[in-house]
Amino acid sequence: AVEGRESLQKLYHLLEAKGFQTRMEGVALLLDLSKTSPQLISTNIVQIFDYFVLRINDTHKRVKEKALDVLAEIIGLLKDALKPVMTPLVEGITKNLNSKDPGVHAAA
């Protein structure tokens, strides 16, 4: 339980960091935790996605693209656990469909 709590604190810290590279590390960590500790992510899905949805709409193009790519993988890993966060996810993805950046648009 302590290890899970520490992992979540690290995840939150990375996802809300000022530097875009650090935020990208947070996105990568979410994918890793979704693969290695899906129960931890599922149990804390609402809190985690409060941070993660911000990365889907990140001001930095590379973070946004990475978050959208990771989201595609996470959907397959977490399936039903995503139900409580589906509305903000769809809203975040929809905003990116209008992106003029081809990479962001394709990822959305």
CSV table of N, CA and C in Angstrom, one decimal:
chain,number,residue,atom,x,y,z
A,1,ALA,N,0.8,-1.2,0.0
A,1,ALA,CA,0.0,0.0,0.0
A,1,ALA,C,0.9,1.3,0.0
A,2,VAL,N,1.9,1.2,0.8
A,2,VAL,CA,2.8,2.4,0.8
A,2,VAL,C,3.5,2.6,-0.5
A,3,GLU,N,3.9,1.5,-1.1
A,3,GLU,CA,4.6,1.6,-2.4
A,3,GLU,C,3.6,2.2,-3.5
A,4,GLY,N,2.4,1.7,-3.4
A,4,GLY,CA,1.4,2.3,-4.3
A,4,GLY,C,1.2,3.8,-4.1
A,5,ARG,N,1.1,4.2,-2.9
A,5,ARG,CA,0.9,5.6,-2.6
A,5,ARG,C,2.1,6.4,-3.1
A,6,GLU,N,3.3,5.9,-2.9
A,6,GLU,CA,4.5,6.6,-3.4
A,6,GLU,C,4.5,6.7,-4.9
A,7,SER,N,4.1,5.6,-5.6
A,7,SER,CA,4.0,5.6,-7.0
A,7,SER,C,3.0,6.7,-7.5
A,8,LEU,N,1.9,6.8,-6.8
A,8,LEU,CA,0.9,7.8,-7.2
A,8,LEU,C,1.4,9.2,-7.0
A,9,GLN,N,2.0,9.4,-5.8
A,9,GLN,CA,2.6,10.8,-5.6
A,9,GLN,C,3.6,11.2,-6.6
A,10,LYS,N,4.5,10.2,-7.0
A,10,LYS,CA,5.4,10.5,-8.0
A,10,LYS,C,4.7,10.8,-9.4
A,11,LEU,N,3.7,10.0,-9.7
A,11,LEU,CA,2.9,10.2,-10.9
A,11,LEU,C,2.3,11.6,-10.9
A,12,TYR,N,1.7,12.0,-9.8
A,12,TYR,CA,1.0,13.3,-9.8
A,12,TYR,C,2.1,14.4,-9.9
A,13,HIS,N,3.2,14.3,-9.3
A,13,HIS,CA,4.3,15.3,-9.3
A,13,HIS,C,4.8,15.4,-10.7
A,14,LEU,N,5.0,14.3,-11.4
A,14,LEU,CA,5.5,14.4,-12.8
A,14,LEU,C,4.5,15.0,-13.8
A,15,LEU,N,3.2,14.6,-13.6
A,15,LEU,CA,2.2,15.1,-14.5
A,15,LEU,C,1.9,16.6,-14.4
A,16,GLU,N,2.2,17.2,-13.2
A,16,GLU,CA,1.9,18.6,-13.0
A,16,GLU,C,3.2,19.4,-13.0
A,17,ALA,N,4.3,18.9,-13.5
A,17,ALA,CA,5.6,19.6,-13.5
A,17,ALA,C,5.6,20.7,-14.5
A,18,LYS,N,6.5,21.7,-14.2
A,18,LYS,CA,6.6,22.8,-15.1
A,18,LYS,C,7.2,22.4,-16.5
A,19,GLY,N,8.3,21.6,-16.4
A,19,GLY,CA,9.0,21.3,-17.6
A,19,GLY,C,8.3,20.2,-18.5
A,20,PHE,N,8.2,20.5,-19.8
A,20,PHE,CA,7.5,19.5,-20.6
A,20,PHE,C,8.1,18.1,-20.6
A,21,GLN,N,9.4,18.0,-20.5
A,21,GLN,CA,10.0,16.7,-20.5
A,21,GLN,C,9.6,15.9,-19.3
A,22,THR,N,9.5,16.6,-18.2
A,22,THR,CA,9.1,16.0,-16.9
A,22,THR,C,7.6,15.5,-17.0
A,23,ARG,N,6.8,16.3,-17.7
A,23,ARG,CA,5.4,15.9,-17.9
A,23,ARG,C,5.3,14.7,-18.8
A,24,MET,N,6.2,14.6,-19.8
A,24,MET,CA,6.3,13.5,-20.7
A,24,MET,C,6.7,12.2,-19.9
A,25,GLU,N,7.6,12.4,-18.9
A,25,GLU,CA,8.0,11.3,-18.0
A,25,GLU,C,6.7,10.8,-17.2
A,26,GLY,N,5.9,11.7,-16.8
A,26,GLY,CA,4.7,11.3,-16.1
A,26,GLY,C,3.7,10.6,-16.9
A,27,VAL,N,3.6,10.9,-18.2
A,27,VAL,CA,2.7,10.2,-19.1
A,27,VAL,C,3.3,8.8,-19.3
A,28,ALA,N,4.6,8.7,-19.5
A,28,ALA,CA,5.2,7.4,-19.6
A,28,ALA,C,5.0,6.5,-18.4
A,29,LEU,N,5.1,7.1,-17.2
A,29,LEU,CA,5.0,6.4,-16.0
A,29,LEU,C,3.5,5.9,-15.8
A,30,LEU,N,2.5,6.7,-16.3
A,30,LEU,CA,1.2,6.2,-16.2
A,30,LEU,C,1.0,5.0,-17.1
A,31,LEU,N,1.6,5.0,-18.2
A,31,LEU,CA,1.5,3.8,-19.1
A,31,LEU,C,2.1,2.6,-18.4
A,32,ASP,N,3.3,2.8,-17.8
A,32,ASP,CA,4.0,1.7,-17.2
A,32,ASP,C,3.2,1.2,-16.0
A,33,LEU,N,2.6,2.1,-15.2
A,33,LEU,CA,1.8,1.6,-14.0
A,33,LEU,C,0.5,0.9,-14.5
A,34,SER,N,0.0,1.4,-15.6
A,34,SER,CA,-1.2,0.7,-16.2
A,34,SER,C,-0.9,-0.7,-16.6
A,35,LYS,N,0.3,-1.0,-17.0
A,35,LYS,CA,0.8,-2.3,-17.4
A,35,LYS,C,1.1,-3.2,-16.2
A,36,THR,N,1.9,-2.6,-15.2
A,36,THR,CA,2.4,-3.3,-14.1
A,36,THR,C,1.5,-3.4,-12.9
A,37,SER,N,0.7,-2.3,-12.7
A,37,SER,CA,-0.2,-2.2,-11.5
A,37,SER,C,-1.6,-1.7,-11.9
A,38,PRO,N,-2.3,-2.5,-12.8
A,38,PRO,CA,-3.6,-2.0,-13.3
A,38,PRO,C,-4.6,-1.8,-12.1
A,39,GLN,N,-4.5,-2.6,-11.1
A,39,GLN,CA,-5.4,-2.4,-10.0
A,39,GLN,C,-5.2,-1.1,-9.2
A,40,LEU,N,-4.0,-0.7,-9.1
A,40,LEU,CA,-3.6,0.6,-8.5
A,40,LEU,C,-4.2,1.7,-9.3
A,41,ILE,N,-4.1,1.7,-10.6
A,41,ILE,CA,-4.6,2.7,-11.5
A,41,ILE,C,-6.1,2.7,-11.4
A,42,SER,N,-6.7,1.5,-11.6
A,42,SER,CA,-8.2,1.4,-11.6
A,42,SER,C,-8.8,2.0,-10.3
A,43,THR,N,-8.2,1.7,-9.1
A,43,THR,CA,-8.7,2.1,-7.9
A,43,THR,C,-8.6,3.6,-7.7
A,44,ASN,N,-7.7,4.2,-8.3
A,44,ASN,CA,-7.5,5.7,-8.2
A,44,ASN,C,-7.7,6.5,-9.5
A,45,ILE,N,-8.5,5.9,-10.4
A,45,ILE,CA,-8.7,6.4,-11.7
A,45,ILE,C,-9.1,7.8,-11.8
A,46,VAL,N,-10.1,8.2,-10.9
A,46,VAL,CA,-10.6,9.6,-11.0
A,46,VAL,C,-9.6,10.6,-10.7
A,47,GLN,N,-8.8,10.4,-9.6
A,47,GLN,CA,-7.8,11.3,-9.2
A,47,GLN,C,-6.7,11.4,-10.2
A,48,ILE,N,-6.3,10.2,-10.7
A,48,ILE,CA,-5.2,10.2,-11.7
A,48,ILE,C,-5.6,10.9,-13.0
A,49,PHE,N,-6.8,10.7,-13.4
A,49,PHE,CA,-7.2,11.3,-14.7
A,49,PHE,C,-7.5,12.8,-14.5
A,50,ASP,N,-7.7,13.3,-13.3
A,50,ASP,CA,-7.8,14.7,-13.1
A,50,ASP,C,-6.5,15.4,-13.6
A,51,TYR,N,-5.4,14.7,-13.4
A,51,TYR,CA,-4.1,15.2,-13.8
A,51,TYR,C,-3.8,14.9,-15.3
A,52,PHE,N,-4.2,13.6,-15.6
A,52,PHE,CA,-3.8,13.2,-17.0
A,52,PHE,C,-4.6,13.9,-18.1
A,53,VAL,N,-5.9,14.2,-17.9
A,53,VAL,CA,-6.6,14.9,-18.9
A,53,VAL,C,-6.0,16.3,-19.2
A,54,LEU,N,-5.3,16.9,-18.2
A,54,LEU,CA,-4.6,18.1,-18.5
A,54,LEU,C,-3.5,17.9,-19.5
A,55,ARG,N,-2.9,16.8,-19.5
A,55,ARG,CA,-1.8,16.5,-20.4
A,55,ARG,C,-2.4,16.2,-21.8
A,56,ILE,N,-3.6,15.7,-21.9
A,56,ILE,CA,-4.2,15.6,-23.3
A,56,ILE,C,-4.4,16.9,-23.9
A,57,ASN,N,-4.6,17.9,-23.1
A,57,ASN,CA,-4.7,19.3,-23.7
A,57,ASN,C,-3.5,20.2,-23.3
A,58,ASP,N,-2.4,19.6,-23.2
A,58,ASP,CA,-1.1,20.3,-22.8
A,58,ASP,C,-0.8,21.4,-23.8
A,59,THR,N,-0.2,22.4,-23.3
A,59,THR,CA,0.2,23.5,-24.2
A,59,THR,C,1.4,23.1,-25.1
A,60,HIS,N,2.2,22.1,-24.7
A,60,HIS,CA,3.3,21.6,-25.5
A,60,HIS,C,2.8,20.4,-26.4
A,61,LYS,N,3.1,20.6,-27.7
A,61,LYS,CA,2.6,19.6,-28.7
A,61,LYS,C,3.1,18.2,-28.4
A,62,ARG,N,4.4,18.1,-28.0
A,62,ARG,CA,4.9,16.7,-27.8
A,62,ARG,C,4.3,16.0,-26.7
A,63,VAL,N,4.0,16.8,-25.6
A,63,VAL,CA,3.3,16.2,-24.4
A,63,VAL,C,1.9,15.7,-24.8
A,64,LYS,N,1.2,16.6,-25.5
A,64,LYS,CA,-0.1,16.3,-26.0
A,64,LYS,C,-0.2,15.0,-26.8
A,65,GLU,N,0.7,15.0,-27.8
A,65,GLU,CA,0.8,13.8,-28.7
A,65,GLU,C,1.1,12.5,-27.9
A,66,LYS,N,2.1,12.6,-27.0
A,66,LYS,CA,2.5,11.4,-26.2
A,66,LYS,C,1.3,11.0,-25.3
A,67,ALA,N,0.6,11.9,-24.7
A,67,ALA,CA,-0.6,11.6,-23.9
A,67,ALA,C,-1.7,10.9,-24.7
A,68,LEU,N,-1.9,11.4,-25.9
A,68,LEU,CA,-3.0,10.8,-26.7
A,68,LEU,C,-2.5,9.4,-27.2
A,69,ASP,N,-1.3,9.2,-27.5
A,69,ASP,CA,-0.8,7.9,-27.9
A,69,ASP,C,-0.9,6.9,-26.7
A,70,VAL,N,-0.5,7.4,-25.5
A,70,VAL,CA,-0.5,6.5,-24.3
A,70,VAL,C,-2.0,6.2,-24.0
A,71,LEU,N,-2.9,7.2,-24.1
A,71,LEU,CA,-4.3,6.9,-23.9
A,71,LEU,C,-4.8,5.8,-24.7
A,72,ALA,N,-4.4,5.7,-26.0
A,72,ALA,CA,-4.9,4.6,-26.8
A,72,ALA,C,-4.4,3.3,-26.3
A,73,GLU,N,-3.3,3.2,-25.7
A,73,GLU,CA,-2.8,1.9,-25.1
A,73,GLU,C,-3.5,1.7,-23.8
A,74,ILE,N,-3.7,2.7,-23.0
A,74,ILE,CA,-4.3,2.5,-21.7
A,74,ILE,C,-5.8,2.0,-21.8
A,75,ILE,N,-6.5,2.5,-22.8
A,75,ILE,CA,-7.9,2.1,-23.0
A,75,ILE,C,-7.9,0.6,-23.2
A,76,GLY,N,-7.0,0.0,-23.9
A,76,GLY,CA,-6.9,-1.5,-24.0
A,76,GLY,C,-6.6,-2.2,-22.7
A,77,LEU,N,-5.8,-1.5,-21.9
A,77,LEU,CA,-5.4,-2.2,-20.7
A,77,LEU,C,-6.4,-2.1,-19.5
A,78,LEU,N,-7.1,-0.9,-19.5
A,78,LEU,CA,-7.9,-0.7,-18.3
A,78,LEU,C,-9.4,-0.8,-18.6
A,79,LYS,N,-9.8,-0.8,-19.8
A,79,LYS,CA,-11.2,-1.0,-20.3
A,79,LYS,C,-12.3,-0.4,-19.4
A,80,ASP,N,-13.0,-1.3,-18.7
A,80,ASP,CA,-14.1,-0.9,-17.9
A,80,ASP,C,-13.8,0.1,-16.7
A,81,ALA,N,-12.5,0.1,-16.3
A,81,ALA,CA,-12.1,0.9,-15.2
A,81,ALA,C,-12.2,2.4,-15.6
A,82,LEU,N,-12.2,2.7,-16.9
A,82,LEU,CA,-12.2,4.0,-17.4
A,82,LEU,C,-13.6,4.7,-17.4
A,83,LYS,N,-14.6,3.9,-17.1
A,83,LYS,CA,-16.0,4.4,-17.2
A,83,LYS,C,-16.2,5.7,-16.4
A,84,PRO,N,-15.7,5.8,-15.1
A,84,PRO,CA,-15.9,7.1,-14.4
A,84,PRO,C,-15.2,8.3,-15.0
A,85,VAL,N,-14.3,8.1,-15.9
A,85,VAL,CA,-13.6,9.3,-16.4
A,85,VAL,C,-13.8,9.5,-17.9
A,86,MET,N,-14.8,8.8,-18.4
A,86,MET,CA,-15.0,8.8,-19.9
A,86,MET,C,-15.4,10.2,-20.4
A,87,THR,N,-16.3,10.9,-19.7
A,87,THR,CA,-16.7,12.2,-20.1
A,87,THR,C,-15.5,13.2,-20.3
A,88,PRO,N,-14.7,13.4,-19.2
A,88,PRO,CA,-13.6,14.3,-19.5
A,88,PRO,C,-12.6,13.8,-20.5
A,89,LEU,N,-12.5,12.5,-20.7
A,89,LEU,CA,-11.6,12.0,-21.7
A,89,LEU,C,-12.1,12.4,-23.1
A,90,VAL,N,-13.4,12.1,-23.3
A,90,VAL,CA,-14.0,12.4,-24.6
A,90,VAL,C,-13.9,13.9,-24.9
A,91,GLU,N,-14.1,14.7,-23.9
A,91,GLU,CA,-14.0,16.2,-24.1
A,91,GLU,C,-12.6,16.6,-24.5
A,92,GLY,N,-11.6,16.0,-23.8
A,92,GLY,CA,-10.2,16.3,-24.1
A,92,GLY,C,-9.8,15.8,-25.5
A,93,ILE,N,-10.2,14.7,-25.9
A,93,ILE,CA,-9.9,14.1,-27.2
A,93,ILE,C,-10.6,15.0,-28.3
A,94,THR,N,-11.8,15.4,-28.1
A,94,THR,CA,-12.6,16.2,-29.0
A,94,THR,C,-11.9,17.5,-29.3
A,95,LYS,N,-11.4,18.1,-28.3
A,95,LYS,CA,-10.7,19.4,-28.5
A,95,LYS,C,-9.5,19.3,-29.4
A,96,ASN,N,-8.8,18.1,-29.4
A,96,ASN,CA,-7.7,17.9,-30.2
A,96,ASN,C,-8.0,17.5,-31.7
A,97,LEU,N,-9.2,17.1,-31.9
A,97,LEU,CA,-9.6,16.8,-33.3
A,97,LEU,C,-9.6,18.0,-34.2
A,98,ASN,N,-9.7,19.2,-33.6
A,98,ASN,CA,-9.6,20.5,-34.3
A,98,ASN,C,-8.2,21.0,-34.4
A,99,SER,N,-7.2,20.3,-34.0
A,99,SER,CA,-5.9,20.8,-34.0
A,99,SER,C,-5.3,20.9,-35.4
A,100,LYS,N,-4.6,22.0,-35.7
A,100,LYS,CA,-4.0,22.2,-37.0
A,100,LYS,C,-2.7,21.4,-37.1
A,101,ASP,N,-2.2,20.9,-36.0
A,101,ASP,CA,-1.0,20.0,-36.0
A,101,ASP,C,-1.4,18.6,-36.5
A,102,PRO,N,-0.8,18.1,-37.6
A,102,PRO,CA,-1.2,16.8,-38.1
A,102,PRO,C,-0.9,15.7,-37.1
A,103,GLY,N,0.2,15.8,-36.3
A,103,GLY,CA,0.5,14.7,-35.4
A,103,GLY,C,-0.5,14.6,-34.2
A,104,VAL,N,-0.9,15.8,-33.7
A,104,VAL,CA,-1.9,15.8,-32.6
A,104,VAL,C,-3.3,15.4,-33.2
A,105,HIS,N,-3.7,15.9,-34.3
A,105,HIS,CA,-4.9,15.5,-34.9
A,105,HIS,C,-5.0,14.0,-35.2
A,106,ALA,N,-3.9,13.4,-35.7
A,106,ALA,CA,-3.9,12.0,-36.0
A,106,ALA,C,-3.9,11.2,-34.7
A,107,ALA,N,-3.2,11.6,-33.6
A,107,ALA,CA,-3.3,10.9,-32.3
A,107,ALA,C,-4.6,10.9,-31.7
A,108,ALA,N,-5.4,12.1,-31.9
A,108,ALA,CA,-6.7,12.2,-31.3
A,108,ALA,C,-7.6,11.2,-32.1
